[in-house]
Structures are given as structure tokens and as C-alpha cells.
Amino acid sequence: MFTHVMIGSNDLEQARGFYDATFAALGGKPGEMDARGRLIYVHEGGRLMITKPINGTPATAANGGTIGIAAATHDHVLAWHAAGTAHGGTAIESPPAERPNGSFVAYLRDPDGNKLTARTHSTK
């Protein structure tokens, strides 16, 4: 259904450090900057793009928004969470844990305040 998710950042180099580390923890590759100055991550058919807002105003996080990132295993979720907190992210909500549906889930806010979750697929 979706071709990509685009989020804003006020500091693309800080965002690059955070997302390069968290995607590496999931087996992904570092982001690449395109000709328009957008940081782009491609992994398993998904695309996350990070940019400074084109209208020139500061980037803000979506109130109520969450970006979900698929993780293959429980260990990938833990590695993603550890990499994120080590690279400017903030642990939020509950500690990484299994949910009643069998998925293993962790939550972070990136350095710009965007809410992210990494999770395995449910087993029930």
C-alpha cells in the first residue's frame, strides 16, 4: 500500500548516526543522501526517507504517530533498542517485552522526537 515513509529532521547528521546504527542492528545498510539532500534507507522493500522540511520551518514529531519497523528476531529488537539509545534515541513506554500476541516489541524516540517501534511478527 505504501511506497515510503518520510519524516523531518532538524539535524540530518544526527539522524544519520541514529538510523545507521538502528538499521545496522536489524541487518540493514547505512542510509544514502540523494541529490535533493534527503537521507534514504531501503530495507526489505521498505523505504524510510528523512529530510529537512521543504517549507523552511523546524521539523516536529507527529503527535500520535508511530513508525513500525519489522525485526526478524527477539535479539534484533534488543539490538535495535540498544543501538538507538546509544545513538541519541530515548527509550519510551515499557522496556522491550513480549506482547500477548507473541510479538516482541520495543519503543524509542529518535533524536527529533519521532516515535518508533521495532517488533517481530506475532506468533498467535
XYZ file of C-alpha atoms in Angstrom:
124
model
C 0.000 0.000 0.000
C 2.753 2.492 0.902
C 5.765 3.443 -1.201
C 7.670 5.137 1.619
C 7.541 6.990 4.905
C 9.054 10.497 5.045
C 9.906 12.221 8.308
C 11.514 15.552 9.057
C 14.733 16.208 10.907
C 16.440 19.355 12.137
C 19.876 17.667 12.086
C 20.425 15.178 9.271
C 23.875 14.117 10.505
C 22.485 13.294 13.949
C 19.607 11.437 12.267
C 22.112 9.561 10.091
C 24.045 8.383 13.158
C 20.865 7.174 14.855
C 19.293 5.451 11.837
C 22.547 3.958 10.503
C 23.059 2.313 13.915
C 19.484 1.110 14.374
C 19.157 -0.280 10.847
C 22.574 -1.990 11.144
C 21.204 -3.750 14.252
C 18.430 -5.150 12.022
C 20.795 -6.208 9.240
C 20.205 -3.102 7.105
C 22.624 -0.836 5.275
C 23.617 2.767 6.017
C 21.456 5.494 4.541
C 22.373 7.347 1.369
C 21.880 11.037 0.682
C 20.101 11.762 -2.599
C 20.645 14.769 -4.874
C 17.859 16.667 -3.070
C 19.526 16.288 0.341
C 17.220 13.571 1.670
C 18.595 10.679 3.691
C 17.187 7.404 2.340
C 17.108 3.930 3.874
C 15.961 0.929 1.836
C 15.458 -2.425 3.542
C 13.439 -5.473 2.506
C 11.246 -3.495 0.132
C 10.550 -0.651 2.578
C 11.864 2.880 2.275
C 12.344 5.445 5.033
C 13.264 8.964 3.944
C 14.463 11.740 6.247
C 14.615 15.376 5.197
C 14.712 18.917 6.453
C 11.212 20.344 5.928
C 10.909 21.922 2.478
C 8.898 24.858 3.840
C 11.881 26.010 5.922
C 10.194 25.671 9.320
C 11.550 23.333 12.023
C 10.724 19.633 11.874
C 8.353 18.376 14.561
C 7.361 14.833 15.548
C 3.873 13.589 14.731
C 1.676 13.708 17.831
C 0.068 10.281 17.986
C 2.168 8.874 15.142
C 4.333 5.760 15.358
C 6.550 4.206 12.699
C 6.717 0.410 12.973
C 9.864 -1.395 11.845
C 9.889 -5.157 11.266
C 12.524 -7.190 13.074
C 13.328 -10.818 12.335
C 14.041 -11.941 15.892
C 13.809 -11.045 19.571
C 17.590 -10.427 19.518
C 17.218 -7.976 16.614
C 14.664 -5.985 18.621
C 17.031 -5.822 21.592
C 19.972 -4.824 19.369
C 17.848 -2.130 17.668
C 16.803 -0.721 21.046
C 20.396 -0.733 22.370
C 21.765 0.896 19.208
C 19.068 3.563 19.308
C 19.663 4.539 22.922
C 23.429 4.598 22.300
C 22.985 6.970 19.337
C 20.756 9.713 20.694
C 17.417 7.923 20.951
C 15.249 7.802 24.054
C 13.685 4.624 25.435
C 9.957 5.142 25.938
C 6.912 3.260 27.195
C 7.660 -0.192 28.608
C 11.011 -1.980 28.369
C 11.365 -4.330 25.378
C 8.940 -7.180 26.013
C 6.782 -9.893 24.525
C 3.164 -8.928 23.882
C 0.120 -11.171 24.413
C 0.007 -11.868 20.653
C 3.555 -13.299 20.791
C 5.351 -10.396 19.101
C 8.431 -8.952 20.800
C 8.315 -5.136 20.882
C 10.489 -2.153 21.825
C 9.844 1.607 21.549
C 12.168 4.594 21.037
C 12.005 8.234 20.127
C 14.632 9.275 17.590
C 16.723 12.429 18.219
C 13.978 14.557 16.578
C 11.235 13.048 18.758
C 9.667 10.696 16.187
C 8.145 7.628 17.851
C 9.414 4.292 16.537
C 8.778 0.665 17.352
C 10.690 -2.438 16.298
C 8.766 -5.667 16.561
C 8.780 -9.258 15.481
C 5.720 -10.698 13.804
C 3.079 -12.096 16.136
C 3.028 -15.817 16.707
C -0.662 -16.082 17.575
